[in-house]
Amino acid sequence: MNYHISKEPIVIQEVIDKVIERNAGAITTFIGTVREMTKGKKTLFLIYEAYVPMAIKKLEQIGSEIKERWPDAETAITHRVGKLEITDIAVVIAVSTPHRNDAYEANRYAIERIKEIVPIWKKEHWEDGETWVGNQLETVPYPTGKPIEVDSND
Amino acid sequence: MINVLLFAQLKDELGKETISIEGNGMSVAKLKGKMKVEFELEGLETVMTAVNEEFADDDTILSDGDTVAFIPPVSGG
């Protein structure tokens, strides 16, 4: 099971072990962690919520998209849900490929797609309140009802 | 009946995560309109919709037993 939503802390090595391959010459890991300061605002903790069955399907879809672009890649993704403290791990993505460049590119592709199509939400608990991240300014409307490309710097 | 799932701010706004609503033969857009009126739910225009766990357009026609999830802009990762 390479695609997983976890209520428990993520064990990085377990995600890496899923993509170990005799023909791999590179494994990249992306580890997303909970940041304390965002544009001068202090986060106390986060709550992640997921539409679990669909989130798993969408993670699997990302794996298929990676296979189309990098046929020799193996991908594993685990995303955490529940309450996370500052520095806790929210997501781990491991990608193995025969050569390093593909492993970096495919891993980057995976995190960008997670931010576009996987139904997972983060509630920020700030010092002075709480907000569901994603539309507090309604800057990310979906006029067609389906995902569109988003800014990749968040 | 259509099973409707709500997440994030929509769940907070309505105070529950699932509701069952009459909607056989309706489009997604019409169901959104009905929910806006019946539950005074704001912001449905800007959310994505999934029908049976797959993203769907506003003109998708619903049938009894379908699960419709309203998906606010996602913020995973």
Short mmCIF file of C-alpha atoms in Angstrom, two decimals, chain A residues 15-122:
data_model
loop_
_atom_site.label_atom_id
_atom_site.label_comp_id
_atom_site.label_asym_id
_atom_site.label_seq_id
_atom_site.Cartn_x
_atom_site.Cartn_y
_atom_site.Cartn_z
CA VAL A 15 7.79 5.33 3.32
CA ILE A 16 11.30 5.06 1.84
CA ASP A 17 11.30 1.27 2.17
CA LYS A 18 8.27 1.06 -0.15
CA VAL A 19 10.23 2.46 -3.11
CA ILE A 20 13.52 0.58 -2.68
CA GLU A 21 14.33 -1.08 -6.02
CA ARG A 22 17.34 -3.01 -7.28
CA ASN A 23 17.41 -0.83 -10.39
CA ALA A 24 17.06 2.45 -8.53
CA GLY A 25 20.09 4.70 -8.40
CA ALA A 26 18.36 7.46 -6.48
CA ILE A 27 15.66 7.94 -3.89
CA THR A 28 14.42 11.44 -3.09
CA THR A 29 12.30 12.16 -0.04
CA PHE A 30 10.20 15.24 0.56
CA ILE A 31 9.23 15.86 4.18
CA GLY A 32 6.59 18.51 4.75
CA THR A 33 6.67 19.91 8.28
CA VAL A 34 4.54 22.27 10.35
CA ARG A 35 5.96 25.80 10.25
CA GLU A 36 5.64 28.18 13.16
CA MET A 37 5.79 31.59 11.46
CA THR A 38 3.82 32.47 8.31
CA LYS A 39 4.13 36.08 7.11
CA GLY A 40 4.66 37.27 10.68
CA LYS A 41 1.78 35.25 12.13
CA LYS A 42 2.48 32.61 14.73
CA THR A 43 0.90 29.18 14.40
CA LEU A 44 0.22 27.31 17.64
CA PHE A 45 -0.81 24.00 16.04
CA LEU A 46 -2.65 22.64 12.98
CA ILE A 47 -5.52 20.28 12.38
CA TYR A 48 -5.43 18.30 9.12
CA GLU A 49 -8.66 16.77 7.86
CA ALA A 50 -9.09 14.50 4.83
CA TYR A 51 -11.83 12.95 2.74
CA VAL A 52 -9.95 9.71 3.24
CA PRO A 53 -11.20 7.34 0.51
CA MET A 54 -11.00 10.03 -2.17
CA ALA A 55 -7.66 11.32 -0.86
CA ILE A 56 -6.17 7.84 -1.25
CA LYS A 57 -7.58 7.60 -4.80
CA LYS A 58 -6.09 10.97 -5.69
CA LEU A 59 -2.69 10.01 -4.24
CA GLU A 60 -2.87 6.86 -6.39
CA GLN A 61 -3.73 9.03 -9.39
CA ILE A 62 -0.60 11.12 -8.73
CA GLY A 63 1.38 7.86 -8.67
CA SER A 64 -0.09 6.93 -12.09
CA GLU A 65 0.67 10.36 -13.51
CA ILE A 66 4.28 9.98 -12.34
CA LYS A 67 4.47 6.55 -14.00
CA GLU A 68 3.32 8.06 -17.29
CA ARG A 69 5.99 10.75 -17.17
CA TRP A 70 8.79 8.72 -15.52
CA PRO A 71 8.03 5.06 -16.29
CA ASP A 72 10.78 3.66 -14.07
CA ALA A 73 9.77 5.68 -11.00
CA GLU A 74 8.36 4.10 -7.85
CA THR A 75 6.38 6.43 -5.59
CA ALA A 76 5.08 6.24 -2.03
CA ILE A 77 3.19 8.99 -0.20
CA THR A 78 1.90 9.16 3.37
CA HIS A 79 -0.07 12.19 4.58
CA ARG A 80 -0.88 12.76 8.22
CA VAL A 81 -4.27 13.84 9.60
CA GLY A 82 -5.32 15.07 13.04
CA LYS A 83 -3.61 17.53 15.36
CA LEU A 84 -0.02 18.43 14.50
CA GLU A 85 2.40 20.50 16.53
CA ILE A 86 5.12 22.80 15.22
CA THR A 87 7.90 20.74 13.51
CA ASP A 88 5.68 17.64 13.19
CA ILE A 89 5.73 15.86 9.83
CA ALA A 90 2.62 16.40 7.71
CA VAL A 91 3.61 14.53 4.57
CA VAL A 92 6.38 12.26 3.31
CA ILE A 93 6.92 11.55 -0.39
CA ALA A 94 9.53 9.03 -1.52
CA VAL A 95 10.39 8.50 -5.18
CA SER A 96 12.99 6.12 -6.55
CA THR A 97 14.30 6.18 -10.13
CA PRO A 98 17.35 4.80 -11.94
CA HIS A 99 18.91 8.30 -12.17
CA ARG A 100 18.84 11.24 -9.75
CA ASN A 101 17.36 13.95 -11.96
CA ASP A 102 14.12 12.06 -12.48
CA ALA A 103 13.82 11.34 -8.76
CA TYR A 104 14.01 15.06 -7.93
CA GLU A 105 11.61 16.09 -10.68
CA ALA A 106 9.02 13.40 -9.99
CA ASN A 107 9.07 14.17 -6.27
CA ARG A 108 8.49 17.87 -6.93
CA TYR A 109 5.66 16.96 -9.27
CA ALA A 110 4.02 14.87 -6.51
CA ILE A 111 3.92 17.66 -3.90
CA GLU A 112 2.58 20.21 -6.40
CA ARG A 113 -0.21 17.83 -7.42
CA ILE A 114 -1.07 17.11 -3.78
CA LYS A 115 -1.70 20.82 -3.35
CA GLU A 116 -4.02 20.83 -6.36
CA ILE A 117 -6.15 17.69 -6.28
CA VAL A 118 -5.98 15.79 -2.98
CA PRO A 119 -8.91 16.53 -0.64
CA ILE A 120 -6.97 17.39 2.50
CA TRP A 121 -7.48 20.59 4.48
CA LYS A 122 -5.43 22.36 7.07
#
